[in-house]
């Protein structure tokens, strides 16, 4: 019986080590978007998409929504594309570079993604206009 307990213990430890290394590899996987620079307005995407609200008169509401957990969006008015702001790594605040620019025009450098008609950006650098 002791012989089998050692075998099962080794099997469990081995399975744990494999699962841990797979999880670690998944966390370290680099985002595959394209480096890009976009200029647009920092907006609350929920209010913009559902009610058309944006601009200086919407700043207080957009800030409140972001504090409640809504990630900002960047509205490129030239192309009409709304980029959802996403985090570059897990457990980080996607809005951290945008708090000082709510409902203002900014130039954002970062990785841009497009999938199934959805556009997103993981900001690396933000400059106000």
Coordinates of C-alpha atoms in Angstrom, one line a residue:
X1 CA 0.0 0.0 0.0
X2 CA 2.8 2.4 0.9
X3 CA 4.3 1.7 -2.6
X4 CA 1.1 2.9 -4.3
X5 CA 0.9 6.0 -2.0
X6 CA 4.3 7.1 -3.2
X7 CA 3.4 6.6 -6.8
X8 CA 0.1 8.6 -6.4
X9 CA 1.9 11.4 -4.6
X10 CA 4.5 11.6 -7.4
X11 CA 1.7 11.6 -10.0
X12 CA -0.1 14.4 -8.2
X13 CA 3.0 16.5 -7.8
X14 CA 3.9 15.9 -11.5
X15 CA 0.4 17.0 -12.6
X16 CA 0.6 20.1 -10.4
X17 CA 4.0 21.0 -11.9
X18 CA 2.7 20.6 -15.5
X19 CA -0.4 22.7 -14.8
X20 CA 1.7 25.4 -13.1
X21 CA 4.1 25.6 -16.0
X22 CA 1.2 25.8 -18.5
X23 CA -0.5 28.6 -16.6
X24 CA 2.8 30.5 -16.3
X25 CA 3.4 30.1 -20.0
X26 CA -0.1 31.4 -20.8
X27 CA 0.5 34.5 -18.6
X28 CA 3.8 35.3 -20.2
X29 CA 2.5 35.0 -23.8
X30 CA 3.0 38.3 -25.5
X31 CA 0.1 40.2 -27.0
X32 CA 0.1 39.8 -30.8
X33 CA -1.4 43.2 -31.9
X34 CA 0.2 45.7 -34.3
X35 CA 2.1 48.7 -33.0
X36 CA 0.1 51.8 -33.9
X37 CA -0.6 55.4 -33.0
X38 CA -4.1 56.7 -33.1
X39 CA -5.6 60.1 -32.2
X40 CA -9.1 60.4 -30.8
X41 CA -11.3 61.3 -27.9
X42 CA -11.3 59.4 -24.6
X43 CA -14.9 58.3 -24.2
X44 CA -17.1 56.1 -22.0
X45 CA -17.9 53.4 -24.7
X46 CA -21.2 52.3 -23.0
X47 CA -22.7 55.8 -23.0
X48 CA -21.3 56.6 -26.4
X49 CA -22.6 53.5 -28.1
X50 CA -26.0 53.2 -26.4
X51 CA -26.9 56.9 -26.1
X52 CA -24.4 58.9 -28.3
X53 CA -23.1 60.8 -25.2
X54 CA -19.6 62.2 -25.2
X55 CA -17.8 65.5 -24.8
X56 CA -17.1 67.9 -22.0
X57 CA -20.7 67.8 -20.7
X58 CA -20.3 64.0 -20.3
X59 CA -17.0 64.1 -18.5
X60 CA -18.3 63.6 -14.9
X61 CA -20.5 60.6 -15.9
X62 CA -17.7 59.0 -18.0
X63 CA -15.3 59.4 -15.0
X64 CA -17.9 57.8 -12.6
X65 CA -18.5 54.9 -15.0
X66 CA -14.7 54.3 -15.3
X67 CA -14.4 54.4 -11.5
X68 CA -17.1 51.7 -11.3
X69 CA -15.1 49.5 -13.7
X70 CA -15.8 50.6 -17.2
X71 CA -12.8 50.7 -19.5
X72 CA -12.5 53.8 -21.6
X73 CA -12.6 53.8 -25.4
X74 CA -10.8 56.0 -27.9
X75 CA -13.0 57.4 -30.5
X76 CA -11.1 58.1 -33.8
X77 CA -13.5 60.8 -35.3
X78 CA -11.7 60.7 -38.7
X79 CA -12.4 57.0 -39.3
X80 CA -15.4 56.7 -37.0
X81 CA -13.8 53.7 -35.2
X82 CA -14.2 53.3 -31.5
X83 CA -11.3 51.4 -30.0
X84 CA -12.0 49.6 -26.7
X85 CA -9.1 50.2 -24.2
X86 CA -7.7 46.9 -22.9
X87 CA -5.0 46.1 -20.5
X88 CA -1.6 45.0 -21.7
X89 CA -1.3 42.5 -18.9
X90 CA -3.7 40.8 -16.5
X91 CA -4.8 42.6 -13.3
X92 CA -3.7 46.0 -14.5
X93 CA -5.9 49.1 -14.9
X94 CA -6.5 49.6 -18.6
X95 CA -7.5 53.3 -17.8
X96 CA -4.3 54.2 -15.9
X97 CA -2.8 56.3 -18.7
X98 CA -6.2 58.0 -19.5
X99 CA -7.5 59.3 -16.2
X100 CA -6.2 62.9 -16.8
X101 CA -7.7 63.0 -20.3
X102 CA -11.4 62.0 -19.9
X103 CA -13.5 63.3 -22.9
X104 CA -10.4 65.0 -24.3
X105 CA -8.5 64.4 -27.5
X106 CA -5.3 62.3 -27.1
X107 CA -2.7 60.6 -29.2
X108 CA -2.2 57.0 -28.1
X109 CA 0.7 54.7 -28.9
X110 CA 0.1 51.0 -28.3
X111 CA -0.9 47.7 -29.7
X112 CA -4.0 47.7 -31.8
X113 CA -6.2 44.7 -32.4
X114 CA -9.2 43.9 -34.6
X115 CA -11.3 40.8 -34.3
X116 CA -14.8 40.1 -35.6
X117 CA -15.4 43.8 -36.2
X118 CA -14.2 44.8 -32.7
X119 CA -11.3 47.3 -32.4
X120 CA -9.2 47.5 -29.3
X121 CA -6.0 49.2 -28.1
X122 CA -3.6 48.4 -25.3
X123 CA -2.1 51.9 -24.5
X124 CA 1.6 52.2 -23.9
X125 CA 1.9 56.0 -24.2
X126 CA -0.7 58.8 -24.1
X127 CA -0.2 62.4 -25.0
X128 CA -2.9 65.1 -24.6
X129 CA -3.6 67.5 -27.5

